[in-house]
CSV table of C-alpha atoms in Angstrom, one decimal:
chain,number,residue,atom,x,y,z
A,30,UNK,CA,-3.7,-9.6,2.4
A,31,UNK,CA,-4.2,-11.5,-0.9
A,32,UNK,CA,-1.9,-10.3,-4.0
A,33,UNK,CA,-1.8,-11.1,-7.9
A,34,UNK,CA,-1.0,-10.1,-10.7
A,35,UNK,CA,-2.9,-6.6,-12.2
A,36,UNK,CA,-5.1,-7.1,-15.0
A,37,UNK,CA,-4.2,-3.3,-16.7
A,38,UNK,CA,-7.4,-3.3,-18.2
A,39,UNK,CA,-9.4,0.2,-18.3
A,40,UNK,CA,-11.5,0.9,-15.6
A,41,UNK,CA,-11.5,2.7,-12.1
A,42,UNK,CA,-7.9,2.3,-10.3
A,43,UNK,CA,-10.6,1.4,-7.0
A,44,UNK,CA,-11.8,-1.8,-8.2
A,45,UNK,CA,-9.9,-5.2,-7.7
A,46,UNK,CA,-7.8,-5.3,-11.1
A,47,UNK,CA,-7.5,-9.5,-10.6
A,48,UNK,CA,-5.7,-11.0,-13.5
A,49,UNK,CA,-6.0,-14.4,-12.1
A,50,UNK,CA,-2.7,-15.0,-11.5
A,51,UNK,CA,-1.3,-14.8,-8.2
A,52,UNK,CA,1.4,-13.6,-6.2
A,53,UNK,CA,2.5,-16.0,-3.4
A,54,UNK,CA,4.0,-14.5,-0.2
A,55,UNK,CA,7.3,-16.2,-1.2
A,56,UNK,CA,7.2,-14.1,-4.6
A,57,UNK,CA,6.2,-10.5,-2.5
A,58,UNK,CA,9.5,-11.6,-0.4
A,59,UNK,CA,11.9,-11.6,-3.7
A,60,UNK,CA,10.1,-8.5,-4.9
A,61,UNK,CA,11.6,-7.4,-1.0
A,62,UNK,CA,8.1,-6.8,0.0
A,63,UNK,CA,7.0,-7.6,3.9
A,64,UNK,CA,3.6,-8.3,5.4
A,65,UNK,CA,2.4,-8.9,8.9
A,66,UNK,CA,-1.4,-9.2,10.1
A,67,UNK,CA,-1.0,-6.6,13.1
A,68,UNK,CA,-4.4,-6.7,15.3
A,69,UNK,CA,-3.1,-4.1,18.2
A,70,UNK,CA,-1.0,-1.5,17.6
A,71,UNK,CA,1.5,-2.3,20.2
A,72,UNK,CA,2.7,-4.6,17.6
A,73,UNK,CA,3.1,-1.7,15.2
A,74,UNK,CA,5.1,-0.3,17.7
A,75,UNK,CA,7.0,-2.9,18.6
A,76,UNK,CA,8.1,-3.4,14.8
A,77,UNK,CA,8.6,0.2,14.6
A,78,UNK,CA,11.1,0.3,17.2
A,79,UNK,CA,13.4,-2.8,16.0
A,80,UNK,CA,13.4,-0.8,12.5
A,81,UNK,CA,14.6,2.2,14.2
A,82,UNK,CA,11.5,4.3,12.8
A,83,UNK,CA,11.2,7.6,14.4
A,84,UNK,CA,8.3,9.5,12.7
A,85,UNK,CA,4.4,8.7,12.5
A,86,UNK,CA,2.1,10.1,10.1
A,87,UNK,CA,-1.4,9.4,9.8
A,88,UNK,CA,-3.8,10.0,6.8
A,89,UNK,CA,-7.9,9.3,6.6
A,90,UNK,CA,-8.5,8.8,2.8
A,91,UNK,CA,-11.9,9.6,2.4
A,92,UNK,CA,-14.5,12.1,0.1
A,93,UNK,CA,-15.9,13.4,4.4
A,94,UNK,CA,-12.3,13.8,5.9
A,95,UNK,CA,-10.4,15.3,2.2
A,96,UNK,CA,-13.6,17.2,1.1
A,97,UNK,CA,-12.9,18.6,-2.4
A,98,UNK,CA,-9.5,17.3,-2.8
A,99,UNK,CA,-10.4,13.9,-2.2
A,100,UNK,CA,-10.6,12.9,-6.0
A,101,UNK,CA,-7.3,15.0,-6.5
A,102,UNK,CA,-5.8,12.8,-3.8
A,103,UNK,CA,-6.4,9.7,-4.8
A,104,UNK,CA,-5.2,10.0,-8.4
A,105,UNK,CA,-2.1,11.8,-6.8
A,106,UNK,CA,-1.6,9.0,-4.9
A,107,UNK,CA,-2.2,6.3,-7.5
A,108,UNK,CA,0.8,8.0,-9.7
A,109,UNK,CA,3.7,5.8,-10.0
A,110,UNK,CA,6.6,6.7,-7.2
A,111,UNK,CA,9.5,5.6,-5.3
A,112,UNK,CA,11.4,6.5,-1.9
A,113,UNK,CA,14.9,6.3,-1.2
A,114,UNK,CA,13.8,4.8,2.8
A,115,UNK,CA,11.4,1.5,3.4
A,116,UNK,CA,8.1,2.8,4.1
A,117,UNK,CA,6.1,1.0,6.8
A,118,UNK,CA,2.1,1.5,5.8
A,119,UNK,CA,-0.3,-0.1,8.4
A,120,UNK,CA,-4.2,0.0,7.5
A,121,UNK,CA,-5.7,1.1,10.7
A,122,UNK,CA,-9.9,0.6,8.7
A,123,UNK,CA,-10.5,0.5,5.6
A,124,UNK,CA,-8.7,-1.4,2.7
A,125,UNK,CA,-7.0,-0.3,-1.0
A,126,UNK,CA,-4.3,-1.6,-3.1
A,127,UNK,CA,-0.6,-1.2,-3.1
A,128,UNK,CA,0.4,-1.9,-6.8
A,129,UNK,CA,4.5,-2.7,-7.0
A,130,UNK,CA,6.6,-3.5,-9.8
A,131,UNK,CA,8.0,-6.5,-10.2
A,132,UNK,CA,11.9,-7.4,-11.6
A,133,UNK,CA,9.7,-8.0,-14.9
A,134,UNK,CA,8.0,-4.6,-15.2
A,135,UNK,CA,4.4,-5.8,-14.4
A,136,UNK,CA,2.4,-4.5,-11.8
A,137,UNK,CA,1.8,-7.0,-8.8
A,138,UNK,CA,-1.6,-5.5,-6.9
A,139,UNK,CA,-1.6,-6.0,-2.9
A,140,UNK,CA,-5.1,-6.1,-1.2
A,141,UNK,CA,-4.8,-4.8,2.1
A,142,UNK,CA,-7.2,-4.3,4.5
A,143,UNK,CA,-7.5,-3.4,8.3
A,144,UNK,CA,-4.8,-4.7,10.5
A,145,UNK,CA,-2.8,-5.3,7.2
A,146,UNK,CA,1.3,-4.1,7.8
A,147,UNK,CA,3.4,-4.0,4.4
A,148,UNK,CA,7.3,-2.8,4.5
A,149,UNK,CA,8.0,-1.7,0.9
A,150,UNK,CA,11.8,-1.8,0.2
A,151,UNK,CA,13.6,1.2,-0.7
A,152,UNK,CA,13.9,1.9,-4.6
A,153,UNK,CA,10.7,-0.2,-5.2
A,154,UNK,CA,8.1,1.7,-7.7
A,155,UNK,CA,4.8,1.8,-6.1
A,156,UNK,CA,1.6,3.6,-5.9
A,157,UNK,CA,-1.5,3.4,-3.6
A,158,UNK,CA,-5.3,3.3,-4.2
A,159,UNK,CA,-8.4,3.1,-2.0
A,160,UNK,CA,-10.7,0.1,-3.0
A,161,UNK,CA,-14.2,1.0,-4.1
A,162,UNK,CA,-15.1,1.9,-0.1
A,163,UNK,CA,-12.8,4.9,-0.7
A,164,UNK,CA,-11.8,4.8,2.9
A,165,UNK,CA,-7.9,3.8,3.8
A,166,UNK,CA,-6.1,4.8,6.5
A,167,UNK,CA,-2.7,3.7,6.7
A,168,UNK,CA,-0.3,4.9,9.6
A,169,UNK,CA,2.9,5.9,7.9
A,170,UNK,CA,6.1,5.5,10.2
A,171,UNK,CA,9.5,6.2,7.9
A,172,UNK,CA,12.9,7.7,8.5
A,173,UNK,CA,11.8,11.1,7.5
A,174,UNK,CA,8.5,12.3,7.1
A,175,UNK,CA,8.4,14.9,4.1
């Protein structure tokens, strides 16, 4: 996981966005943000269950697995949201970017790649991109799945 600052310059949301400045684990934890480095998934599990999570979803993000919709997708997915539970996302292969907002407004651009675990707080505005592999495939365990 590595996480700065995004750049907001034009360009495909898939490329790395780096302003330059980071985002130090300590800042992410203010922002209410979690990571882990998770290399088995018993640990998903484990973490899961001592958050009371009760519903898995995964999702392959990729042109092969989404076929014509895959482009649709991905700019669906990159559109600014929030939930009203924490969401859980674990990168099982591949890697993207989680952008959040921080208390300032700006964009703060995650880097996640396999074996990466992020908790996003409830009420935090987010959105999700693959990175120029266009291949992410985070497990999704929240509350509800909808």
């Amino acid at each position: 996981m590595r996480a700065y600052f995004y750049d907001n310059k034009a360009g495909d949301q898939r490329l790395d966005h780096d302003s330059g400045r980071p985002a130090v684990p300590d800042y992410l934890s203010r922002l209410g943000v979690t990571y882990y480095h998770c290399p088995s998934l018993s640990e998903v599990d484990a973490l899961a269950m001592e958050r009371s999570y009760k519903n898995r979803d995964e999702i392959t993000i990729s042109p092969e697995k989404m076929g014509d919709v895959y482009e649709e997708k991905v700019k669906m997915f990159f559109n600014e949201h929030l939930h009203e539970d924490e969401e859980i996302r674990y990168i099982l292969d591949g890697g993207g970017f989680f952008d959040v907002r921080s208390e300032n407004d700006d964009w703060v651009r995650i880097r996640v790649e396999k074996n990466d675990l992020i908790i996003l707080p409830a009420g935090i505005y987010h959105r999700f991109t693959t990175d120029c592999n266009n291949v992410g495939v985070p497990t999704i365990t929240q509350g509800e799945l909808g």
